[in-house]
JSON list of C-alpha atoms in Angstrom, two decimals:
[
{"chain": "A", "resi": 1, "resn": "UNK", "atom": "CA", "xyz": [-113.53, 40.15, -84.34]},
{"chain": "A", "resi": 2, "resn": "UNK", "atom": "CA", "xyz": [-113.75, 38.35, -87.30]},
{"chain": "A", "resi": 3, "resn": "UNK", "atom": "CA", "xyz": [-110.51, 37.41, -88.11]},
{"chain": "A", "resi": 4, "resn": "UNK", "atom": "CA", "xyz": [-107.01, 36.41, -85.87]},
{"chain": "A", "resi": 5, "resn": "UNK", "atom": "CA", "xyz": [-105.61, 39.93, -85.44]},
{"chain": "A", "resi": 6, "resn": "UNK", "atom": "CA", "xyz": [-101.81, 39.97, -84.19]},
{"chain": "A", "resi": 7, "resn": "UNK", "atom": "CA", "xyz": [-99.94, 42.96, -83.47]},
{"chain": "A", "resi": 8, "resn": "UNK", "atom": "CA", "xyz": [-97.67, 44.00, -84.07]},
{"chain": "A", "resi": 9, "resn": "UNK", "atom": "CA", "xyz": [-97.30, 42.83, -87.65]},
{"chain": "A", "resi": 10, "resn": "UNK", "atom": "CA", "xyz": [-93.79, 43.73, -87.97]},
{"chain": "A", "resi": 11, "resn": "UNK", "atom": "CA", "xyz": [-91.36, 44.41, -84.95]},
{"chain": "A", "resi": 12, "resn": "UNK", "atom": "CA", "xyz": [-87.34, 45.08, -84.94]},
{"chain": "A", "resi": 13, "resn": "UNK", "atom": "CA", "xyz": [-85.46, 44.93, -81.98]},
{"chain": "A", "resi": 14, "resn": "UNK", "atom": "CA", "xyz": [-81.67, 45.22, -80.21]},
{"chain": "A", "resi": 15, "resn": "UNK", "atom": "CA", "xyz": [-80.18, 42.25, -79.32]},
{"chain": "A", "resi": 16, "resn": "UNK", "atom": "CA", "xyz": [-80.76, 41.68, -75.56]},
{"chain": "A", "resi": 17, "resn": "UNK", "atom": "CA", "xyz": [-84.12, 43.64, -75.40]},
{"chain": "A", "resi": 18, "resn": "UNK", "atom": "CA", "xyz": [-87.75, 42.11, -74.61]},
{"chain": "A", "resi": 19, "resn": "UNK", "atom": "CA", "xyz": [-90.60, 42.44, -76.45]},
{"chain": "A", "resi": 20, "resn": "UNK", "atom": "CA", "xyz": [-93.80, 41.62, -76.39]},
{"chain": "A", "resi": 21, "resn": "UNK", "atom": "CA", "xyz": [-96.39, 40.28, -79.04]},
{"chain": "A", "resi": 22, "resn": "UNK", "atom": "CA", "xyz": [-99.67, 40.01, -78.99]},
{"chain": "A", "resi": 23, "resn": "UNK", "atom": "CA", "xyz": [-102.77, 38.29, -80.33]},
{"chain": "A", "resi": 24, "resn": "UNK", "atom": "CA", "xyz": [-106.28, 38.95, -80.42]},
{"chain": "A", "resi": 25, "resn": "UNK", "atom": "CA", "xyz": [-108.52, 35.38, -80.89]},
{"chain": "A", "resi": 26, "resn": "UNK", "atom": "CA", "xyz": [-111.50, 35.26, -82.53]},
{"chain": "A", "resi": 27, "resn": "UNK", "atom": "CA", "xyz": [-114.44, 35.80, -80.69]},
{"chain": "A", "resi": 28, "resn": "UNK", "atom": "CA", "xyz": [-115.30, 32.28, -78.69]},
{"chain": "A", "resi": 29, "resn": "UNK", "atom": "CA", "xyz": [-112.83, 30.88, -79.48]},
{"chain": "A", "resi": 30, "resn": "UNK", "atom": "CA", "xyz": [-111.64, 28.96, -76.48]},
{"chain": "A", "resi": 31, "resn": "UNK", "atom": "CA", "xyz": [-108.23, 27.25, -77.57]},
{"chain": "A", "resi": 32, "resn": "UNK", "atom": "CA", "xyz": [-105.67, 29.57, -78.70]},
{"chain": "A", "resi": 33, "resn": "UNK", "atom": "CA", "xyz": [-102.07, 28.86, -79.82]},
{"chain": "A", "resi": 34, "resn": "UNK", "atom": "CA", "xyz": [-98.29, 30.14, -80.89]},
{"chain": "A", "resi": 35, "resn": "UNK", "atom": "CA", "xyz": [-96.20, 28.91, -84.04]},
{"chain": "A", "resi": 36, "resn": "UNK", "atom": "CA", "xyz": [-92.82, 30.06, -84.79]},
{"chain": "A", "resi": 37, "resn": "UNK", "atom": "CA", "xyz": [-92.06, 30.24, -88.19]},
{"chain": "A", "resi": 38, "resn": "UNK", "atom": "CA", "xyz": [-88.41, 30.58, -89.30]},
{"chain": "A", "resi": 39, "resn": "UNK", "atom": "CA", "xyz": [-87.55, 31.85, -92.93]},
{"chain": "A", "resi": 40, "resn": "UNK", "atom": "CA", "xyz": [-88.04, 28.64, -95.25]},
{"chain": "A", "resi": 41, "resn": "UNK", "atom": "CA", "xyz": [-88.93, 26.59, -93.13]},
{"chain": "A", "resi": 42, "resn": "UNK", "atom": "CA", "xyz": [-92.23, 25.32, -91.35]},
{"chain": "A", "resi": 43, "resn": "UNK", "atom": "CA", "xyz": [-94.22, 26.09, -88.15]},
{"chain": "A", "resi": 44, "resn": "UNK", "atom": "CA", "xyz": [-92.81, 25.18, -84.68]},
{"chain": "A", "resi": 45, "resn": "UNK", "atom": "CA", "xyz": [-95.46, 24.67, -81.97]},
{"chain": "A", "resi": 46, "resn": "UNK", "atom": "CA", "xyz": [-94.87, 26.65, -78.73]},
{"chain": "A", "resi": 47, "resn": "UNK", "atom": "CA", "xyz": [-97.17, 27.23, -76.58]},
{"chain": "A", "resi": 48, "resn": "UNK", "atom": "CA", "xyz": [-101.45, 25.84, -76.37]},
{"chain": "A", "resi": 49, "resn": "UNK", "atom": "CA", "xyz": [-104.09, 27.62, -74.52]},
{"chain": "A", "resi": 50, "resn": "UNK", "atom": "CA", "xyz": [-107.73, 26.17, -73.29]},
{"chain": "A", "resi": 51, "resn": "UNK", "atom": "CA", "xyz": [-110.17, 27.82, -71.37]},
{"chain": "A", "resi": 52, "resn": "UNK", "atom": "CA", "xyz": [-108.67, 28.38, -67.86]},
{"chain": "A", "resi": 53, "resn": "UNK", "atom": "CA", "xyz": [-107.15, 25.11, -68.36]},
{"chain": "A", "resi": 54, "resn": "UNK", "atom": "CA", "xyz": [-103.38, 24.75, -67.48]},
{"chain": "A", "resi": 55, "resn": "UNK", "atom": "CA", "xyz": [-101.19, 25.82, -70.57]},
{"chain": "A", "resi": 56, "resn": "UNK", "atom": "CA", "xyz": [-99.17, 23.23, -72.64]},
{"chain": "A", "resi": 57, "resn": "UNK", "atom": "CA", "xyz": [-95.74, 24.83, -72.59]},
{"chain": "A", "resi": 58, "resn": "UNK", "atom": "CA", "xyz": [-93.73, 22.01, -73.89]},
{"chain": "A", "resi": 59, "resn": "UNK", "atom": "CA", "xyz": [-92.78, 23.73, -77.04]},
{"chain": "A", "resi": 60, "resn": "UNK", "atom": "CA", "xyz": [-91.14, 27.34, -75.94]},
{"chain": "A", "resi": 61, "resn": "UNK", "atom": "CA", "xyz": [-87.84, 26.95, -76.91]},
{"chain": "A", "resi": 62, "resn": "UNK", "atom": "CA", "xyz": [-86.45, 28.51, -73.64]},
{"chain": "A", "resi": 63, "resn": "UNK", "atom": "CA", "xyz": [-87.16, 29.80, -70.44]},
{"chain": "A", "resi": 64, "resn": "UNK", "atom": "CA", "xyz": [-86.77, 33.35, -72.18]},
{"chain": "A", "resi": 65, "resn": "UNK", "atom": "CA", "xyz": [-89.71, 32.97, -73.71]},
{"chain": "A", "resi": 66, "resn": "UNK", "atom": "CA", "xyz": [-93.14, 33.12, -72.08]},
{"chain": "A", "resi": 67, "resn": "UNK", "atom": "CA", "xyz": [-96.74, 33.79, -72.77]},
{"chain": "A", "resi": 68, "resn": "UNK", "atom": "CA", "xyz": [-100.29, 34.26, -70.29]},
{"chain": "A", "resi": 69, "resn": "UNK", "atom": "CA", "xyz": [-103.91, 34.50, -71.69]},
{"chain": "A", "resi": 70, "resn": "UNK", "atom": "CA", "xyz": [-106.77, 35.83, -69.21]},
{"chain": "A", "resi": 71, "resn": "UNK", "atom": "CA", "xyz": [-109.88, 33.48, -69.87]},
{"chain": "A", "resi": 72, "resn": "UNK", "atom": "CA", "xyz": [-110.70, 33.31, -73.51]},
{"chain": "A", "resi": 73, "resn": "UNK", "atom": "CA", "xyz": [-109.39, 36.63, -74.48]},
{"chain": "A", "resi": 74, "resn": "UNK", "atom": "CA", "xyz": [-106.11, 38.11, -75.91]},
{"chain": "A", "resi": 75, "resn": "UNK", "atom": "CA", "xyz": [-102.97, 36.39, -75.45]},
{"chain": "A", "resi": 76, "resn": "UNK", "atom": "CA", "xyz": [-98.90, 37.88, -75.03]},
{"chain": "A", "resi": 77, "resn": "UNK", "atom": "CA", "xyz": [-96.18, 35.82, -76.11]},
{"chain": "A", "resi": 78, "resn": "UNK", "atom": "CA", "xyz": [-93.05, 37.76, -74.11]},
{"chain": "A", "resi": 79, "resn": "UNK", "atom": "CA", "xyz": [-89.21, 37.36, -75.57]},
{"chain": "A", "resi": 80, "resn": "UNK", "atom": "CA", "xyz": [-86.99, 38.45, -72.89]},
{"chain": "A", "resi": 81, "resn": "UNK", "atom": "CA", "xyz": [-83.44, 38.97, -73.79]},
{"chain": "A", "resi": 82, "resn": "UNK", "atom": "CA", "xyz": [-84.21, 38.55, -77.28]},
{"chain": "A", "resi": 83, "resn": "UNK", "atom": "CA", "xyz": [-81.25, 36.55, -79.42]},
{"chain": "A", "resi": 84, "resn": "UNK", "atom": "CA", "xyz": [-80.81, 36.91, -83.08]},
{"chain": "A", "resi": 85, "resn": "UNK", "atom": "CA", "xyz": [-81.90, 33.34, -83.56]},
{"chain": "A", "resi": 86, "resn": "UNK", "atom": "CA", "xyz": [-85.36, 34.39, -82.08]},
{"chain": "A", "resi": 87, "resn": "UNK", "atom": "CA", "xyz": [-85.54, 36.33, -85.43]},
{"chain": "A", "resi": 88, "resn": "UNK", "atom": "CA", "xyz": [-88.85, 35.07, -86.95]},
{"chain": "A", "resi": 89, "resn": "UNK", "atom": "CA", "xyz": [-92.56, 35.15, -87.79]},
{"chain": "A", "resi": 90, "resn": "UNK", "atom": "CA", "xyz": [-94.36, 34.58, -84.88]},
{"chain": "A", "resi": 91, "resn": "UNK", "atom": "CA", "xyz": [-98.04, 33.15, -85.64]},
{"chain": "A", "resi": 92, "resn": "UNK", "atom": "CA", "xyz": [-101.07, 33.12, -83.82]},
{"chain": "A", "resi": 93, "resn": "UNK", "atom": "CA", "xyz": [-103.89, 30.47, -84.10]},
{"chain": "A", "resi": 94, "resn": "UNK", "atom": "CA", "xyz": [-107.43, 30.39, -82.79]},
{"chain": "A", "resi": 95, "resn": "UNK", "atom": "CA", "xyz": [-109.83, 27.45, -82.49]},
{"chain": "A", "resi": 96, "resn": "UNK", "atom": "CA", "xyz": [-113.42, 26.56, -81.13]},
{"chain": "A", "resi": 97, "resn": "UNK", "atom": "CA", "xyz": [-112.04, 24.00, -78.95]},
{"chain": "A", "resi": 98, "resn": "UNK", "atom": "CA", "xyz": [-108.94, 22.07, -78.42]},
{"chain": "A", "resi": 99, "resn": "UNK", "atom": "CA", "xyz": [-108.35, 18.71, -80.93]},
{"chain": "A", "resi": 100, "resn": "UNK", "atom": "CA", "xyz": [-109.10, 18.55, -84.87]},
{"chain": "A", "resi": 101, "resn": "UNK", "atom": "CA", "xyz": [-111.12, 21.74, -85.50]},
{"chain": "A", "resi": 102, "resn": "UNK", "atom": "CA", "xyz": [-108.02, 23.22, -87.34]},
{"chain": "A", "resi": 103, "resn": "UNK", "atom": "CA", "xyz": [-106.92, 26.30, -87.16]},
{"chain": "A", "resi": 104, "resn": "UNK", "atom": "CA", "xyz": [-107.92, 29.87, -88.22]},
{"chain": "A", "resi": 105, "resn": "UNK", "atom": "CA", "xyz": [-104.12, 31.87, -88.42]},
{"chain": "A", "resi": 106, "resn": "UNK", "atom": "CA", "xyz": [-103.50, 35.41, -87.54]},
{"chain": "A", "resi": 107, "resn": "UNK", "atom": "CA", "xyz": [-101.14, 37.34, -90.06]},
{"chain": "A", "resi": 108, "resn": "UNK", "atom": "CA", "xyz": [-98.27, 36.93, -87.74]},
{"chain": "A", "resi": 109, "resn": "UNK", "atom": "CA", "xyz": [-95.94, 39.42, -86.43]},
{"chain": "A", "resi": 110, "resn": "UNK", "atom": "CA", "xyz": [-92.30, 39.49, -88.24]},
{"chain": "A", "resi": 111, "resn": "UNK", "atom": "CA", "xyz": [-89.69, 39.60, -85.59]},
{"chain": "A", "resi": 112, "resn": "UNK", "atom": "CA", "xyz": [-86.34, 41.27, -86.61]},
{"chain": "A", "resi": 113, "resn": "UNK", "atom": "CA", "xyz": [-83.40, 41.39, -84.20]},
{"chain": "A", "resi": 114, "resn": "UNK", "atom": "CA", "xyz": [-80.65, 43.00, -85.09]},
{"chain": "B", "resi": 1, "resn": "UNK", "atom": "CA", "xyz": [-87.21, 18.56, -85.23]},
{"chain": "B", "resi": 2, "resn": "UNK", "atom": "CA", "xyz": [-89.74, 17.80, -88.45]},
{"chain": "B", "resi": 3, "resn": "UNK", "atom": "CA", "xyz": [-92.06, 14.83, -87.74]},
{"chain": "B", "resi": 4, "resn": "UNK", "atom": "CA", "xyz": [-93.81, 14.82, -90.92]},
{"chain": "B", "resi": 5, "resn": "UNK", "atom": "CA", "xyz": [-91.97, 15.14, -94.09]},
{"chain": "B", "resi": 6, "resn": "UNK", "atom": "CA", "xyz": [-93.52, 16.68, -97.52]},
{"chain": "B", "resi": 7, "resn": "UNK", "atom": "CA", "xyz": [-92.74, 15.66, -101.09]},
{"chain": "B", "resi": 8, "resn": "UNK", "atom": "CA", "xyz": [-91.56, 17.42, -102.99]},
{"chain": "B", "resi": 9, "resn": "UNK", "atom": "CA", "xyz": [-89.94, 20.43, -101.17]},
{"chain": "B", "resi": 10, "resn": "UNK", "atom": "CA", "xyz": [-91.11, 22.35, -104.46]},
{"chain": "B", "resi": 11, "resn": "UNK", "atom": "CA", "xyz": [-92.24, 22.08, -107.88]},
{"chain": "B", "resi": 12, "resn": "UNK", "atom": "CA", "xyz": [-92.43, 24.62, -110.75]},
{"chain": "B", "resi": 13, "resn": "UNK", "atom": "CA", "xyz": [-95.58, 23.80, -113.23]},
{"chain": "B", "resi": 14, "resn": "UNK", "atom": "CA", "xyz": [-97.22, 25.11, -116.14]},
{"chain": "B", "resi": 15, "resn": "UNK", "atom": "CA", "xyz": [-100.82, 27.22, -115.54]},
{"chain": "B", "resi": 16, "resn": "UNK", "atom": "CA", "xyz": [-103.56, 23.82, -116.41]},
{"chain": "B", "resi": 17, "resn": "UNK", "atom": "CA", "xyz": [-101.41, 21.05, -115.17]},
{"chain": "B", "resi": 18, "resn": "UNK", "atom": "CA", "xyz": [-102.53, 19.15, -112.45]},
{"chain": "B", "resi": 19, "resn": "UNK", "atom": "CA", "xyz": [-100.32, 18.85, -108.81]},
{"chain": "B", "resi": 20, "resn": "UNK", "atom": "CA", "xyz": [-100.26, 16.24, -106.75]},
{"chain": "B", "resi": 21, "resn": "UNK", "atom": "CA", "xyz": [-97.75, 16.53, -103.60]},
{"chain": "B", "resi": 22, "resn": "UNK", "atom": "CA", "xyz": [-98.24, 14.18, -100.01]},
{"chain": "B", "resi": 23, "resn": "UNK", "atom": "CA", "xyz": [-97.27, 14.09, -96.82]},
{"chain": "B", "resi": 24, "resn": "UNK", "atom": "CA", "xyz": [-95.57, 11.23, -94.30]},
{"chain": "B", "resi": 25, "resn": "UNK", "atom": "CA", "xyz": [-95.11, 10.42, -90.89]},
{"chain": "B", "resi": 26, "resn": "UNK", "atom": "CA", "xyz": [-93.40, 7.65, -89.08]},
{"chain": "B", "resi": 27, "resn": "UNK", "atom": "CA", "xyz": [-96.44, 7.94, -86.29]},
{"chain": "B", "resi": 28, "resn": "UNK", "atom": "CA", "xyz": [-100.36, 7.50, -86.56]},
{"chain": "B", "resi": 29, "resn": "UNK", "atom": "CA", "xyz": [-102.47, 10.99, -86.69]},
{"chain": "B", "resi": 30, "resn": "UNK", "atom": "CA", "xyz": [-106.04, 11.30, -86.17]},
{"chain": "B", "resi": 31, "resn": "UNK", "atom": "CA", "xyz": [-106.77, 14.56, -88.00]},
{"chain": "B", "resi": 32, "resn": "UNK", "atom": "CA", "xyz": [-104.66, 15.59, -91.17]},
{"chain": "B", "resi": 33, "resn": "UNK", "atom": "CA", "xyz": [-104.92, 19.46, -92.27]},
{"chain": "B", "resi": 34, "resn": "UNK", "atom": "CA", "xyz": [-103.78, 20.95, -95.58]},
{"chain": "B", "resi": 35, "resn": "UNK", "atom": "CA", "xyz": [-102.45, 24.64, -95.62]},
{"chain": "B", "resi": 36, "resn": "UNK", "atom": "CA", "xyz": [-101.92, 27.50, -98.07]},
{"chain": "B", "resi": 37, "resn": "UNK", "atom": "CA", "xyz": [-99.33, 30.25, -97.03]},
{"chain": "B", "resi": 38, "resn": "UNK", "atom": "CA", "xyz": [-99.31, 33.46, -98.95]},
{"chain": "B", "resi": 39, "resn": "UNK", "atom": "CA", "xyz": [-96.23, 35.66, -98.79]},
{"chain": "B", "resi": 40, "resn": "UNK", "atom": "CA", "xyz": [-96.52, 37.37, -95.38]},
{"chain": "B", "resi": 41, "resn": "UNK", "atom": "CA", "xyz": [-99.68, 35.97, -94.62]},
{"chain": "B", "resi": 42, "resn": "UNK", "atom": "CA", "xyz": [-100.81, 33.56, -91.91]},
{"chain": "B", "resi": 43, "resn": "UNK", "atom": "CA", "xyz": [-101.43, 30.08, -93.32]},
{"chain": "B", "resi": 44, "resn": "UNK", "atom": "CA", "xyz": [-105.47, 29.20, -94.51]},
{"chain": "B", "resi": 45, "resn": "UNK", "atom": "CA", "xyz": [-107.26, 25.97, -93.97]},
{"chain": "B", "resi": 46, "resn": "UNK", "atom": "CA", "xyz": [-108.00, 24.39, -97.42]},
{"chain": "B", "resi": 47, "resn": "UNK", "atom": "CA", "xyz": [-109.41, 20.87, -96.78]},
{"chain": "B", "resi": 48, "resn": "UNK", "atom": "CA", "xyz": [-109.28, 18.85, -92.89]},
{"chain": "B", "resi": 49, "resn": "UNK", "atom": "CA", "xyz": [-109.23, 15.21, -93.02]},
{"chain": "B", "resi": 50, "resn": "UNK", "atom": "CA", "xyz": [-110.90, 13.27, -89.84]},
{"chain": "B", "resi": 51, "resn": "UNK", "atom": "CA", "xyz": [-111.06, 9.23, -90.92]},
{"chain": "B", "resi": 52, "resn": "UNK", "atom": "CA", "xyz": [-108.63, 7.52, -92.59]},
{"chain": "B", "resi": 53, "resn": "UNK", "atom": "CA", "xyz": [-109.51, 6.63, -95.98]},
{"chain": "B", "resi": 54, "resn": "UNK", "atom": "CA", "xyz": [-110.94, 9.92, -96.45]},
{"chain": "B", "resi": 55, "resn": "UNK", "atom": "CA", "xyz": [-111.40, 12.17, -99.47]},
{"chain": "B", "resi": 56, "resn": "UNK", "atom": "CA", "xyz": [-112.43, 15.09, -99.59]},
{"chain": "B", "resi": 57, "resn": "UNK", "atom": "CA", "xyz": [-112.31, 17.94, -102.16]},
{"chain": "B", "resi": 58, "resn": "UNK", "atom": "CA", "xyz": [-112.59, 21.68, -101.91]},
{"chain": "B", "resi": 59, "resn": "UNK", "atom": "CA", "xyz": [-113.37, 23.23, -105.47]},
{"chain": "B", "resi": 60, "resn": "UNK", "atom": "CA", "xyz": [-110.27, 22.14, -107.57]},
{"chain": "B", "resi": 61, "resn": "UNK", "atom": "CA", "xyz": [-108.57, 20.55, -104.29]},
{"chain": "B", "resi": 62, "resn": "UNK", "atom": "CA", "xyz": [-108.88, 16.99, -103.16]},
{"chain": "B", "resi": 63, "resn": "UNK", "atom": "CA", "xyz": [-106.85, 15.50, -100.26]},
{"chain": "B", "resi": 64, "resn": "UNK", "atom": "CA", "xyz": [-107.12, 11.81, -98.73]},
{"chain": "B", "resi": 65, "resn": "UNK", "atom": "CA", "xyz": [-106.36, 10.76, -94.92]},
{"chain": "B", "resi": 66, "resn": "UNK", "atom": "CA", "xyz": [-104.27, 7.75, -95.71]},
{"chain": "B", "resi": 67, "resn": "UNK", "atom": "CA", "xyz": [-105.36, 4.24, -95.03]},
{"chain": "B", "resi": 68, "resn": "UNK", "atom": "CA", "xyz": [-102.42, 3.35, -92.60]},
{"chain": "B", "resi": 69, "resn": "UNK", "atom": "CA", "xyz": [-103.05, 7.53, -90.93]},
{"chain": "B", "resi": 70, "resn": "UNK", "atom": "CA", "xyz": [-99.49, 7.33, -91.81]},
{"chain": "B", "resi": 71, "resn": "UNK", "atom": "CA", "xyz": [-99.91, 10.11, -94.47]},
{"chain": "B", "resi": 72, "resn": "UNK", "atom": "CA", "xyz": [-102.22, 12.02, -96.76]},
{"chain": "B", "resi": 73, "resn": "UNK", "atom": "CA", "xyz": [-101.97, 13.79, -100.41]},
{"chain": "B", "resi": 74, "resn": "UNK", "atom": "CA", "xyz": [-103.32, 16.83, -101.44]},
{"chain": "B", "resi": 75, "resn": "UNK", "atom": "CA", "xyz": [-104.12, 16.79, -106.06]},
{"chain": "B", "resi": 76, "resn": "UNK", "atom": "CA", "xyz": [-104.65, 20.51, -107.38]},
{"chain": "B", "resi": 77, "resn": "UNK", "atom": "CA", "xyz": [-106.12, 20.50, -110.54]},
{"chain": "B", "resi": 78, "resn": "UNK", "atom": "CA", "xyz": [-105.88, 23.02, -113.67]},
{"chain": "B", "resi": 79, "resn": "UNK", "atom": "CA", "xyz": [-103.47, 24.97, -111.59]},
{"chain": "B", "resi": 80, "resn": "UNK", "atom": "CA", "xyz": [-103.72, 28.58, -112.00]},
{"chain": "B", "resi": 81, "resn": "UNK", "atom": "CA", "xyz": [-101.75, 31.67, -111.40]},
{"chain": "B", "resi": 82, "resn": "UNK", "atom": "CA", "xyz": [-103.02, 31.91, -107.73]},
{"chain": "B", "resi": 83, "resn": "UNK", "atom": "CA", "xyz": [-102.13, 28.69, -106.36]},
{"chain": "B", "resi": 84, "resn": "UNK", "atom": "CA", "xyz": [-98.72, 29.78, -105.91]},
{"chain": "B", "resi": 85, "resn": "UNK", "atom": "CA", "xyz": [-97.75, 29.67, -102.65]},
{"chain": "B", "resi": 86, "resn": "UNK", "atom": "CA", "xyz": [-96.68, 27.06, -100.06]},
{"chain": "B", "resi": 87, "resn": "UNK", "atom": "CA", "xyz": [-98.56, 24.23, -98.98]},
{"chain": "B", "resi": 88, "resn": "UNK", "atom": "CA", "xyz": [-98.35, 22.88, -95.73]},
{"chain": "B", "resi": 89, "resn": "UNK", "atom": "CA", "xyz": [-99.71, 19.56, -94.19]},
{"chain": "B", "resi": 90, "resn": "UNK", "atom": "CA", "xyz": [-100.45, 19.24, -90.71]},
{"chain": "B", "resi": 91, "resn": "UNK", "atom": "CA", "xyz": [-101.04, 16.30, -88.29]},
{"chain": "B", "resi": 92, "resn": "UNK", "atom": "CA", "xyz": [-102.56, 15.73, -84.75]},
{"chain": "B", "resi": 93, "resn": "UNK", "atom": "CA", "xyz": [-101.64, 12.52, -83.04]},
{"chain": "B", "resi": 94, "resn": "UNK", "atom": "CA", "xyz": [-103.98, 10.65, -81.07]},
{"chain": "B", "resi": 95, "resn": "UNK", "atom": "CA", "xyz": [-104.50, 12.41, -77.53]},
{"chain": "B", "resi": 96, "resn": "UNK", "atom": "CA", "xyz": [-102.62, 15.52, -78.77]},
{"chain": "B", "resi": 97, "resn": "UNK", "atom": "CA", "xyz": [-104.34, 18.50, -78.58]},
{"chain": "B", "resi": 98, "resn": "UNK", "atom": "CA", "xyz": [-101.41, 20.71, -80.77]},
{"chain": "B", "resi": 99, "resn": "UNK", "atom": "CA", "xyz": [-101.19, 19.86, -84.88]},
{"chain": "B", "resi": 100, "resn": "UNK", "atom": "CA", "xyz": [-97.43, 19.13, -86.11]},
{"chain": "B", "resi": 101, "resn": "UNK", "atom": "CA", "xyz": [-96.65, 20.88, -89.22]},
{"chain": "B", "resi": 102, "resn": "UNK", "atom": "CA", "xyz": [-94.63, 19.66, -92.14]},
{"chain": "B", "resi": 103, "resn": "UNK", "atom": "CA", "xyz": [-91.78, 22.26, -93.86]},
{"chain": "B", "resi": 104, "resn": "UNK", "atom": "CA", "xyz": [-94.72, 22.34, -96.99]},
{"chain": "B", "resi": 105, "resn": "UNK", "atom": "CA", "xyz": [-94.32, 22.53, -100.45]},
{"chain": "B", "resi": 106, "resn": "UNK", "atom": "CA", "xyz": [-93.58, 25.20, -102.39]},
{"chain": "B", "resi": 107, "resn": "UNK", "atom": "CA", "xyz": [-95.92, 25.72, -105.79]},
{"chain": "B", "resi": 108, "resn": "UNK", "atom": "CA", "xyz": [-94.80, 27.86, -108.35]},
{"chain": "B", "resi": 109, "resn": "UNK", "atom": "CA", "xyz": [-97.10, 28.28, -111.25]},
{"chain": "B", "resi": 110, "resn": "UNK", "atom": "CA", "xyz": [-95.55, 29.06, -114.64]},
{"chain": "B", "resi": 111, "resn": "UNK", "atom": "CA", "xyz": [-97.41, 31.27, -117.29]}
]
């Protein structure tokens, strides 16, 4: 597509339920990563994808949170056992290839748990 | 936590004055990237920086890659209306393949 699309763009959840977010990339875009963005404050790397290259995980906060991409196509970040400090915007990023291309954001998806 | 820090964490201007905010690290980046958010929008590229002692300008924007790749500034000038918004700075350190952000700068643009 042309743009980063993320879905959904706002999501509100129990305490102690998972949920799952997705992101579409742009189209050949081979590098493909999640922010966290809590209210006020700025983005928090979690999680890099490359081609079929091994992930770089070394930013997920927890081992509740998790996220798989198939090739270069659409990617799930998955909260399990959501928290109330998970509460956040969760933003997607797409890239032509890993290193200083910058980014092109999706709109993010607002994460409310109540 | 925050490895780059922005200056200042906001300002309020009048519409026509010109803005000048930077960005600093205690560690050496290889690419710097500036940032507009937009209430409950994803951020947008505005100017990437790849050699240190770079300028480069984007319509009313001009940002510089710091001589030491310790930092980099980002001038706005004859603000208007629509450059509210926050600004964030972004870094990649040599080998990295992920861009650190800063908390950014929040513009406010008085009438």
């Amino acid at each position: 597509g042309a743009g980063v699309s993320q879905s959904p763009s706002n999501k509100v959840t129990e305490k102690g339920k998972d949920v799952e977010l997705r992101c579409d990339p742009i189209s050949g875009h081979t590098a493909l990563y999640w922010y966290r963005q809590r209210l006020g404050q700025g983005l928090e790397f979690l999680i890099y994808f490359q081609g079929n290259s091994a992930p770089d995980k070394s930013g997920l906060p927890s081992d509740r949170f998790s996220a798989e991409r198939t090739g270069e196509s659409v990617s799930t970040l998955t909260i399990q056992r959501t928290q109330q400090e998970d509460s956040a915007v969760y933003l997607c990023a797409s890239t032509r290839g890993g290193g200083g291309y910058g980014y092109t954001f999706g709109s993010g998806t607002r994460l409310t748990v109540v | 936590g925050q490895q780059l820090n922005q200056s200042p964490q906001s300002m309020f201007i009048q519409e026509g004055e010109d803005v000048s905010m930077n960005c600093t690290s205690s560690s050496i980046f290889n690419t710097w990237l500036w940032y507009k958010q937009d209430p409950g929008e994803g951020p947008v590229l505005l100017i990437a920086l790849y050699k240190a002692g770079e300028l480069t300008s984007n319509g009313r924007l001009t940002a510089q890659f710091g001589i030491t790749r310790k930092d980099s500034f980002l001038n706005i000038s004859a603000s208007i209306p629509s450059d509210v918004g926050i600004y964030f700075c972004a870094g990649q350190r040599p080998g990295g393949q992920n861009f650190v952000f800063g908390p950014g700068t929040r513009l406010s643009v008085l009438p």
